[in-house]
């Protein structure tokens, strides 16, 4: 059996390489099929990686209380008509909620930062001393501000790694004064490096200030959200409770609609999974289509191959080949074409993935690659079956007579 | 007991509603180590008879016993095994695989006989040596003369040490010198105990045989023995 297998493989290679162009053209569908499925896998792996790191920045155990739902597609005027989230909710929530571990108000706006002649346009955040609990980033240098600094409106700031790099380079930023919209703040801490959120927005170029100072200097009436840290294992209960607490704070009667929103990173995940399904769906559709087209092509070329070698089949039978041996010879040939095509597709995908990796961190998934090769072999078996069966059952006399 | 025994064999084709009797009631016994020539005009059924004997074709009716066993009831793998181990075919048009070397062509029956790689090469080179082609192992058919090609085909036919060689006009495509070389090889095989059955149009080729049968319209019209 194994001898026949080796012999068949040798015959197949000869047959494939004897008709290089023809084999290549018919196998193109398989090449594209493998290429598209593996590239899709690469893309998703990259997205997963970016998403993971982005999500870790957001924190899975945080409820975000704000005026609008993420991804809800609410009209802006609807959102505007809702009451604002206010600083005094922080204490009210702490008072009423059993699950809330910490509550941080967060206000955000754009501002220009400068140090000597260096300038940067970035986002600044006003928050309280518990903010570090609600993000997963740590302090790399210095410290965060205290409750007292917040209350007293101290002009201190914790800056992102990107700002620290841009303004101070290798020098120690702690104790230096930077200007935020022309007002001096003392740098007391630097956050560790984060990378880019969803691969686009840098979170390393930010400055965090105490909410007291933020409100006094920049805006009293900006948009505010609350980040409420709750126990990870009690997310659902916490969410239910938070709705009740907020309805109470807002004085809503039963039957009245919520005029606030509570978001979780899960919403990002849902949204992200939908995106992933869309990408995978497209990828699989292209793959399926090219495999079908490729499979039909292979079947066709195998019929031609059987026809061309009718006489050879007769001779082989005359010198002792059984039907099974002939069948396996031709099946082997179509599996060989498909496997080579699959490997070519995989090689192309690998080259592409190296290229993609240059600007979008991602890897070619190994299991998917193996599946892709197995899949192309399966196409070889399926599309080679009927032609091989026909070859095996040719009448030896007719075949020997065939011109 | 006869090695090959044909009893009342018919092979009837239906061409456009008309019956063509390629074999029309053949009775024939062939013994071990016979040297038989089948002669007759074109279309008389010689090739059909050869294919029947070689278990490539099945009769429309009649009984064919090979070594005492009914061929009609054998399955594909039994027939393949007979063709592989007991019978060696030599064709008028050589029928070598064009892309394979002489040695590889000769090795193919050994592959089907499931013989190991190492032994295969040895057996194939021995067979090629015995037909005087030791120095042409790695030539492809288009790099060989007609006579050399036919010798490769003979090497292929005898590499599995079959007892019977079936040769359908083995010299038909060869010049007389190459033809007589082929006949010398067949004579030697016969001397070594093989049964030789050959189809020919040429009287001087038929003279090598010890028994001649003549076919006409699918019937045996003459069956004669002759001294070698
Ligand atoms: N597949 C077929 N269908 C119809 N008739 C056939 C078929 N094969 C052979 N015959 C007929 O059977 C008869 C015998 O053919 P066969 O090939 O045995 O002749 P032959 O004696 O070998 O002739 P030649 O000397 O030309 O090779 C011929 O009349 C041929 O037309
Ligand atoms: Mg003939």
XYZ file of C-alpha atoms and ligand atoms in Angstrom:
663
model
C 0.000 0.000 0.000
C 2.657 2.507 1.066
C 4.737 1.651 -1.995
C 1.796 2.314 -4.243
C 1.199 5.543 -2.375
C 4.761 6.742 -2.967
C 4.594 5.667 -6.599
C 1.290 7.477 -7.056
C 2.725 10.598 -5.489
C 5.634 10.442 -7.917
C 3.259 10.012 -10.870
C 1.144 12.916 -9.596
C 4.088 15.264 -9.306
C 5.203 14.351 -12.811
C 1.700 14.958 -14.132
C 1.328 18.272 -12.313
C 4.697 19.616 -13.401
C 4.284 18.374 -16.945
C 1.355 20.790 -17.253
C 2.545 23.633 -15.067
C 0.465 26.433 -16.563
C -2.682 24.356 -16.791
C -2.285 23.094 -13.236
C -1.606 26.615 -12.003
C -4.653 28.117 -13.694
C -7.044 25.460 -12.467
C -5.623 25.590 -8.981
C -5.966 29.366 -8.757
C -9.355 29.041 -7.083
C -7.825 26.907 -4.340
C -4.944 29.369 -3.943
C -7.407 32.232 -3.517
C -9.599 30.182 -1.198
C -6.721 29.375 1.142
C -5.366 32.911 0.863
C -8.672 34.524 1.781
C -9.436 32.259 4.713
C -5.977 32.604 6.217
C -5.796 36.356 5.660
C -9.186 36.684 7.289
C -7.800 34.728 10.234
C -4.770 37.006 10.329
C -6.954 40.098 10.291
C -9.163 38.775 13.069
C -6.150 37.758 15.148
C -4.820 41.294 14.805
C -8.169 42.811 15.703
C -8.442 40.475 18.675
C -5.066 41.536 19.923
C -5.798 45.252 19.554
C -9.207 44.810 21.033
C -7.864 42.884 24.004
C -5.354 45.566 24.857
C -7.942 48.287 24.332
C -10.431 46.498 26.518
C -7.894 45.982 29.228
C -7.458 49.722 29.257
C -11.168 50.221 29.720
C -11.580 47.637 32.426
C -14.174 44.894 32.374
C -15.559 45.525 35.845
C -16.581 49.144 35.311
C -20.054 50.555 34.798
C -20.024 53.819 32.876
C -22.921 56.073 33.853
C -23.574 58.804 31.312
C -26.249 60.540 29.284
C -26.093 58.353 26.198
C -25.887 54.696 25.312
C -22.889 53.551 23.334
C -23.759 52.269 19.868
C -27.425 53.111 20.339
C -27.631 55.604 17.514
C -29.550 58.087 19.655
C -30.215 61.488 18.159
C -28.016 64.228 19.603
C -30.974 66.365 20.647
C -32.457 63.454 22.572
C -29.216 63.132 24.462
C -29.045 66.885 25.006
C -32.525 66.935 26.523
C -31.516 64.498 29.219
C -30.378 65.942 32.533
C -26.643 66.199 33.018
C -24.673 63.873 35.265
C -23.510 65.839 38.269
C -20.656 65.587 40.732
C -22.939 65.077 43.705
C -24.073 61.736 42.226
C -20.726 60.344 43.315
C -21.599 60.537 46.995
C -25.215 59.565 46.410
C -24.170 56.413 44.600
C -21.614 55.569 47.265
C -24.337 56.002 49.851
C -26.997 53.890 48.192
C -25.126 51.217 46.286
C -23.919 48.068 47.970
C -21.856 46.958 45.006
C -20.065 50.162 44.040
C -16.434 49.804 45.114
C -15.275 53.191 43.855
C -16.981 55.968 41.935
C -15.050 58.401 39.763
C -16.530 61.344 37.920
C -14.726 62.015 34.643
C -14.872 65.179 32.566
C -12.987 65.394 29.350
C -12.043 68.051 26.811
C -9.385 68.953 24.345
C -6.585 71.263 25.445
C -3.153 72.348 24.364
C -0.234 71.389 26.541
C 3.130 73.070 26.457
C 6.495 72.901 28.103
C 8.984 75.618 27.169
C 8.809 75.685 23.361
C 7.221 72.256 23.026
C 3.505 72.020 22.379
C 0.979 69.205 22.076
C -2.730 69.163 21.383
C -4.415 66.501 23.487
C -7.255 65.380 25.708
C -7.347 66.320 29.367
C -9.370 64.523 32.016
C -10.727 65.887 35.263
C -11.434 63.250 37.879
C -11.091 62.306 41.506
C -8.490 60.427 43.504
C -10.140 57.041 42.820
C -9.653 57.277 39.069
C -6.692 54.875 39.024
C -9.000 52.169 40.375
C -11.189 52.431 37.280
C -8.456 52.043 34.666
C -5.975 49.236 34.312
C -2.993 51.476 33.645
C -0.501 51.999 36.423
C 1.603 54.915 37.494
C 5.094 54.541 36.101
C 6.717 57.443 37.916
C 5.673 59.660 40.798
C 2.193 59.358 42.251
C -1.488 60.127 41.637
C -3.141 63.124 43.302
C -4.866 62.878 46.683
C -8.366 63.657 47.857
C -7.090 66.824 49.491
C -5.419 68.028 46.324
C -8.722 67.469 44.529
C -10.774 69.313 47.146
C -8.375 72.214 47.361
C -8.167 72.641 43.602
C -4.419 72.018 43.496
C -2.893 72.555 40.076
C -1.179 69.201 39.757
C -1.316 66.762 36.885
C -0.523 63.170 35.955
C 0.603 62.953 32.341
C 0.583 60.129 29.832
C 3.780 58.455 28.752
C 3.536 60.042 25.309
C 3.532 63.578 26.731
C 6.381 62.723 29.083
C 8.431 61.427 26.146
C 7.624 64.418 23.960
C 8.289 67.087 26.580
C 10.991 65.653 28.782
C 12.630 62.829 26.895
C 15.024 61.126 29.281
C 14.787 63.845 31.911
C 12.720 63.467 35.051
C 9.329 65.150 34.545
C 8.311 64.972 38.214
C 8.142 68.426 39.751
C 8.347 70.205 36.399
C 5.676 72.708 35.439
C 3.773 72.358 32.195
C 1.125 74.693 30.837
C -2.374 73.473 30.084
C -4.125 76.128 28.027
C -1.663 78.642 29.480
C -2.220 77.684 33.078
C 0.675 76.183 34.963
C 0.359 72.695 36.425
C 2.954 70.744 38.347
C 3.667 67.234 37.049
C 3.381 64.759 39.926
C 3.105 61.464 38.029
C 3.496 59.689 34.709
C 1.285 56.843 33.482
C 2.869 53.770 31.977
C 2.831 53.341 28.228
C -0.463 52.075 26.789
C -0.338 51.844 23.028
C -3.209 52.851 20.841
C -6.876 52.410 21.608
C -8.400 50.218 18.856
C -5.162 50.855 17.042
C -6.154 54.406 16.240
C -6.439 56.780 19.156
C -3.389 57.177 21.347
C -4.135 57.158 25.048
C -0.561 57.961 25.890
C -0.986 61.632 25.105
C -3.233 62.702 27.902
C -3.136 64.650 31.095
C -5.211 63.890 34.171
C -6.059 66.679 36.612
C -8.097 66.844 39.801
C -11.731 67.543 38.984
C -11.683 70.550 41.322
C -9.058 72.337 39.285
C -10.528 71.124 35.997
C -13.954 72.590 36.766
C -12.638 75.841 38.173
C -10.365 76.544 35.257
C -11.835 74.885 32.197
C -15.539 74.235 32.489
C -18.184 73.814 35.070
C -20.797 72.521 32.710
C -18.967 70.053 30.534
C -20.133 66.505 29.905
C -19.482 64.208 32.740
C -19.584 60.494 33.112
C -19.143 58.332 36.154
C -16.923 55.279 36.240
C -18.219 52.901 38.867
C -16.037 49.976 39.779
C -18.035 46.922 40.841
C -17.097 43.333 41.684
C -16.315 41.389 38.464
C -18.322 38.364 39.560
C -21.381 40.521 40.356
C -21.693 42.452 37.086
C -25.375 41.677 36.459
C -26.522 42.365 39.995
C -24.467 45.546 40.038
C -26.004 46.699 36.792
C -29.544 46.113 38.070
C -28.752 47.885 41.295
C -27.156 50.821 39.493
C -30.283 51.318 37.395
C -32.345 51.414 40.580
C -29.940 53.816 42.290
C -29.853 56.167 39.309
C -33.642 56.101 38.937
C -33.902 57.006 42.582
C -31.400 59.859 42.198
C -33.300 61.107 39.172
C -36.621 60.716 41.001
C -38.160 58.640 38.216
C -41.556 57.092 38.846
C -42.301 53.517 37.799
C -43.233 53.538 34.140
C -41.081 56.539 33.306
C -38.247 55.890 30.914
C -34.626 56.084 31.991
C -33.096 59.454 31.242
C -29.534 58.213 31.656
C -27.489 55.306 30.392
C -25.271 52.706 31.989
C -22.662 51.278 29.645
C -20.263 48.392 30.000
C -17.286 47.227 27.971
C -19.479 44.255 27.098
C -21.202 46.606 24.660
C -17.870 47.092 22.936
C -17.472 43.364 22.875
C -20.897 42.881 21.312
C -20.157 45.514 18.732
C -16.759 44.014 18.109
C -18.159 40.511 17.767
C -20.589 41.768 15.165
C -17.689 43.248 13.238
C -15.834 39.969 13.567
C -18.822 38.008 12.297
C -19.060 40.359 9.338
C -15.376 39.903 8.492
C -15.492 36.148 9.015
C -18.707 35.900 7.003
C -17.183 37.775 4.097
C -13.979 35.760 4.352
C -15.787 32.441 4.427
C -18.060 33.465 1.580
C -15.083 34.367 -0.617
C -13.341 31.168 0.444
C -16.342 28.978 -0.238
C -16.929 30.579 -3.597
C -13.316 30.238 -4.715
C -13.168 26.657 -3.472
C -16.293 25.766 -5.423
C -14.957 27.454 -8.548
C -11.544 25.873 -7.925
C -13.092 22.478 -7.256
C -15.043 22.566 -10.509
C -11.869 23.574 -12.319
C -9.958 20.695 -10.769
C -12.712 18.252 -11.651
C -12.642 19.485 -15.201
C -8.883 19.200 -15.513
C -9.008 15.731 -14.006
C -11.504 14.647 -16.642
C -9.082 15.968 -19.258
C -6.203 14.196 -17.567
C -8.103 10.895 -17.500
C -9.032 11.300 -21.150
C -5.461 12.106 -22.183
C -4.169 9.082 -20.354
C -6.832 6.589 -21.382
C -4.239 4.450 -23.113
C -1.934 4.614 -20.102
C -4.828 3.395 -17.938
C -5.329 0.443 -20.302
C -1.643 -0.431 -20.157
C -1.558 -0.177 -16.378
C -4.535 -2.513 -16.116
C -2.919 -4.953 -18.545
C 0.160 -5.161 -16.345
C -1.748 -5.705 -13.148
C -3.336 -2.529 -11.759
C -6.645 -3.051 -9.975
C -9.486 -0.548 -10.164
C -8.562 0.666 -6.707
C -4.973 1.294 -7.779
C -6.054 3.349 -10.778
C -8.550 5.215 -8.655
C -5.965 6.057 -6.028
C -3.521 7.208 -8.693
C -5.932 9.826 -10.027
C -7.250 10.816 -6.616
C -3.670 11.356 -5.577
C -3.122 13.558 -8.563
C -6.007 15.869 -7.767
C -5.109 15.941 -4.081
C -1.538 16.801 -5.055
C -2.636 19.702 -7.264
C -4.902 20.983 -4.510
C -2.298 20.578 -1.776
C 0.340 22.400 -3.771
C -2.209 25.126 -4.496
C -3.058 25.254 -0.807
C 0.600 25.556 0.132
C 1.090 28.310 -2.440
C -1.925 30.129 -0.983
C -0.518 29.690 2.495
C 2.892 30.948 1.417
C 1.299 34.041 -0.137
C -0.755 34.559 3.013
C 2.421 34.289 5.065
C 4.178 36.894 2.933
C 1.144 39.184 3.142
C 0.913 38.707 6.887
C 4.546 39.763 7.373
C 3.716 42.873 5.404
C 0.465 43.545 7.290
C 2.246 43.020 10.586
C 4.398 46.058 9.837
C 1.536 48.444 10.529
C -1.052 46.243 12.190
C 0.199 43.732 14.742
C -1.225 40.348 13.783
C -0.214 36.754 13.222
C -1.183 34.045 10.782
C -3.079 31.529 12.952
C -1.405 28.102 12.784
C -4.477 25.952 13.362
C -6.369 27.832 10.683
C -3.437 27.291 8.305
C -3.527 23.563 8.970
C -7.282 23.529 8.448
C -6.830 25.444 5.205
C -4.427 22.800 3.894
C -6.726 19.979 5.008
C -9.567 21.836 3.340
C -7.713 22.034 0.030
C -6.936 18.322 0.251
C -10.618 17.666 0.851
C -11.448 19.696 -2.250
C -8.948 17.512 -4.110
C -10.677 14.350 -2.952
C -14.171 15.616 -3.642
C -13.501 17.084 -7.065
C -11.188 14.237 -8.077
C -13.611 11.531 -7.071
C -15.811 11.258 -10.142
C -12.968 11.515 -12.702
C -10.933 8.928 -10.756
C -13.925 6.641 -10.464
C -14.439 6.922 -14.196
C -10.757 6.154 -14.838
C -10.877 3.116 -12.574
C -13.867 1.685 -14.389
C -12.659 2.209 -17.938
C -12.745 -0.944 -19.987
C -9.123 -2.095 -20.454
C -9.672 -3.130 -24.077
C -11.329 0.161 -25.048
C -8.564 2.046 -23.271
C -5.838 0.137 -25.064
C -7.516 0.808 -28.393
C -7.918 4.525 -27.609
C -5.918 6.788 -29.912
C -4.372 -30.422 -17.296
C -4.400 -27.569 -19.772
C -2.953 -24.281 -18.581
C -5.517 -22.409 -20.603
C -8.794 -23.939 -21.660
C -11.379 -22.170 -23.849
C -14.690 -23.935 -24.395
C -17.127 -22.660 -27.004
C -16.136 -19.028 -26.574
C -18.171 -16.335 -28.317
C -17.483 -12.620 -28.410
C -20.289 -10.789 -30.113
C -20.420 -7.041 -30.688
C -23.520 -5.220 -31.706
C -22.640 -2.485 -34.144
C -25.630 -0.434 -35.342
C -28.054 -3.310 -34.811
C -25.801 -5.738 -36.644
C -24.054 -8.640 -34.974
C -20.290 -8.849 -35.297
C -18.904 -12.183 -34.176
C -15.314 -11.375 -33.240
C -15.024 -14.878 -31.780
C -17.406 -17.465 -33.054
C -17.290 -20.601 -30.938
C -13.622 -21.090 -30.120
C -12.422 -24.309 -28.500
C -8.782 -24.215 -27.554
C -6.491 -25.833 -24.988
C -3.004 -24.528 -24.401
C -0.543 -26.544 -22.350
C 2.316 -25.405 -20.234
C 5.483 -24.442 -22.144
C 3.730 -24.448 -25.493
C 4.996 -22.044 -28.166
C 1.884 -20.990 -30.039
C 1.423 -18.635 -32.975
C -1.999 -17.265 -33.850
C -2.381 -16.255 -37.480
C -5.164 -15.085 -39.702
C -6.310 -12.144 -41.797
C -7.031 -8.725 -40.372
C -10.289 -8.649 -38.411
C -10.327 -12.409 -37.894
C -10.338 -12.042 -34.096
C -6.676 -12.602 -33.185
C -6.384 -9.634 -30.820
C -9.774 -10.369 -29.322
C -8.631 -13.911 -28.575
C -5.367 -12.680 -27.068
C -7.185 -10.201 -24.815
C -9.530 -12.961 -23.763
C -6.618 -15.228 -22.850
C -4.971 -12.306 -21.018
C -8.067 -11.799 -18.849
C -8.518 -8.287 -20.210
C -11.727 -9.129 -22.033
C -14.714 -11.229 -21.061
C -16.524 -13.561 -23.456
C -20.166 -13.049 -24.386
C -20.618 -16.751 -23.724
C -18.544 -19.866 -23.200
C -16.224 -21.002 -20.462
C -12.646 -19.896 -19.897
C -10.581 -21.757 -17.363
C -7.164 -20.438 -16.370
C -5.140 -23.041 -14.457
C -8.409 -24.878 -13.955
C -10.300 -21.921 -12.512
C -13.250 -20.195 -14.117
C -12.239 -16.704 -15.113
C -15.807 -15.391 -15.407
C -16.405 -15.634 -11.667
C -13.207 -13.868 -10.651
C -13.343 -10.356 -9.259
C -11.282 -7.368 -10.342
C -8.435 -7.943 -7.919
C -8.083 -11.639 -8.821
C -7.977 -10.767 -12.525
C -5.481 -7.970 -11.863
C -3.351 -10.390 -9.908
C -3.315 -12.912 -12.795
C -2.355 -10.169 -15.247
C 0.300 -8.988 -12.856
C 1.966 -12.269 -11.848
C 1.013 -14.982 -14.316
C 0.862 -13.161 -17.632
C 3.187 -10.735 -19.359
C 1.782 -8.625 -22.183
C 3.791 -7.399 -25.173
C 1.995 -5.072 -27.572
C 2.604 -4.209 -31.195
C 2.836 -0.509 -30.279
C 5.048 -1.119 -27.212
C 2.726 0.907 -24.913
C 5.465 2.256 -22.691
C 4.824 5.280 -20.488
C 6.477 8.108 -22.423
C 7.591 10.166 -19.421
C 9.133 7.295 -17.498
C 12.630 5.875 -17.960
C 13.174 2.317 -19.143
C 13.869 1.202 -15.607
C 10.794 2.934 -14.238
C 8.594 1.424 -16.946
C 9.838 -2.024 -16.020
C 9.298 -1.346 -12.324
C 5.574 -0.582 -12.664
C 4.328 -4.214 -12.530
C 6.510 -4.635 -9.422
C 4.814 -1.652 -7.780
C 1.453 -3.317 -8.360
C 2.913 -6.543 -6.971
C 3.860 -4.567 -3.860
C 7.577 -5.302 -4.066
C 10.004 -3.229 -2.027
C 11.869 -0.333 -3.592
C 15.293 -1.896 -3.283
C 14.298 -5.283 -4.727
C 12.363 -3.495 -7.414
C 15.396 -1.698 -8.811
C 17.395 -4.931 -8.794
C 14.655 -6.956 -10.511
C 14.086 -4.243 -13.099
C 17.761 -3.918 -13.975
C 18.079 -7.718 -14.152
C 15.130 -7.891 -16.537
C 16.549 -5.108 -18.715
C 19.925 -6.824 -18.669
C 18.358 -10.082 -19.850
C 17.039 -8.288 -22.966
C 20.417 -6.625 -23.526
C 19.550 -3.136 -22.306
C 21.779 -2.877 -19.250
C 23.196 0.357 -20.644
C 19.819 2.019 -21.326
C 18.275 2.015 -17.839
C 17.723 5.739 -17.645
C 16.633 6.391 -21.201
C 13.112 7.475 -21.910
C 11.163 5.707 -24.678
C 11.697 8.580 -27.157
C 15.445 8.168 -26.632
C 15.297 4.509 -27.721
C 14.923 2.780 -31.088
C 11.804 0.766 -31.892
C 13.568 -2.529 -31.244
C 14.920 -1.224 -27.955
C 11.463 -0.032 -26.933
C 10.017 -3.444 -27.636
C 12.784 -5.003 -25.577
C 11.890 -2.692 -22.692
C 8.284 -3.839 -23.114
C 9.427 -7.464 -22.970
C 11.490 -6.740 -19.862
C 8.354 -5.223 -18.345
C 6.346 -8.322 -19.317
C 8.771 -10.757 -17.746
C 9.968 -8.815 -14.707
C 7.387 -10.430 -12.437
C 8.452 -13.888 -13.683
C 5.108 -14.806 -15.239
C 4.712 -18.258 -16.772
C 2.908 -16.942 -19.863
C 4.003 -14.297 -22.350
C 1.315 -12.906 -24.651
C 2.701 -10.991 -27.602
C 0.294 -9.350 -30.070
C 2.279 -8.726 -33.248
C 5.466 -7.940 -31.294
C 7.472 -7.489 -34.477
C 4.757 -5.721 -36.438
C 6.299 -2.287 -36.021
C 9.922 -3.342 -36.322
C 12.444 -3.812 -39.099
C 13.462 -7.414 -39.744
C 16.745 -7.201 -37.795
C 15.073 -5.829 -34.656
C 12.244 -8.290 -35.203
C 14.563 -11.266 -35.215
C 16.279 -9.989 -32.059
C 12.879 -9.938 -30.357
C 12.140 -13.457 -31.603
C 15.462 -14.682 -30.209
C 14.445 -13.346 -26.809
C 11.053 -15.089 -27.032
C 12.769 -18.333 -28.085
C 15.024 -18.111 -25.048
C 12.080 -17.504 -22.769
C 10.399 -20.575 -24.205
C 13.533 -22.614 -23.595
C 13.471 -21.451 -19.979
C 10.023 -22.985 -19.545
C 7.670 -20.107 -20.351
C 4.503 -20.522 -22.342
C 4.597 -18.194 -25.355
C 1.530 -17.123 -27.307
C 2.078 -14.714 -30.142
C -0.011 -13.175 -32.866
C 1.651 -12.561 -36.193
C 1.054 -12.007 -39.869
C 4.513 -13.069 -40.876
C 5.254 -16.673 -41.728
C 8.923 -16.502 -40.763
C 7.904 -15.201 -37.305
C 5.365 -18.008 -37.005
C 8.096 -20.514 -37.828
C 9.562 -19.941 -34.351
C 6.433 -21.448 -32.819
C 5.776 -25.159 -32.355
C 2.069 -24.891 -32.917
C 0.132 -22.618 -35.245
C -3.590 -21.908 -35.216
C -5.330 -20.003 -37.953
C -8.415 -17.900 -37.369
C -10.965 -16.861 -39.924
C -14.074 -14.843 -39.061
C -13.739 -15.708 -35.402
C -13.328 -19.446 -35.955
C -10.302 -21.717 -35.669
C -9.840 -23.114 -39.163
C -6.490 -24.786 -38.644
C -4.541 -26.059 -35.661
C -1.196 -27.619 -36.582
C 1.932 -28.682 -34.825
C 5.312 -28.193 -36.430
C 8.795 -29.278 -35.629
C 11.012 -26.457 -34.365
N -15.269 -2.763 -29.606
C -15.679 -3.327 -30.738
N -16.883 -3.051 -31.239
C -17.285 -3.628 -32.387
N -16.574 -4.491 -33.076
C -15.338 -4.812 -32.634
C -14.834 -4.236 -31.423
N -13.611 -4.742 -31.219
C -13.357 -5.583 -32.246
N -14.403 -5.634 -33.104
C -14.482 -6.426 -34.296
O -14.082 -7.728 -34.010
C -13.378 -8.278 -35.091
C -12.057 -8.855 -34.645
O -11.199 -7.795 -34.262
P -9.705 -8.065 -33.810
O -9.131 -6.774 -33.348
O -9.660 -9.188 -32.890
O -9.009 -8.462 -35.201
P -7.522 -8.867 -35.464
O -7.552 -10.255 -35.979
O -6.672 -8.591 -34.325
O -7.153 -7.915 -36.686
P -5.741 -7.184 -36.987
O -4.900 -8.192 -37.637
O -6.132 -6.093 -37.931
O -5.203 -6.684 -35.716
C -13.242 -7.176 -36.129
O -14.187 -7.374 -37.147
C -13.554 -5.932 -35.364
O -14.190 -5.002 -36.210
Mg -5.034 -7.295 -33.848
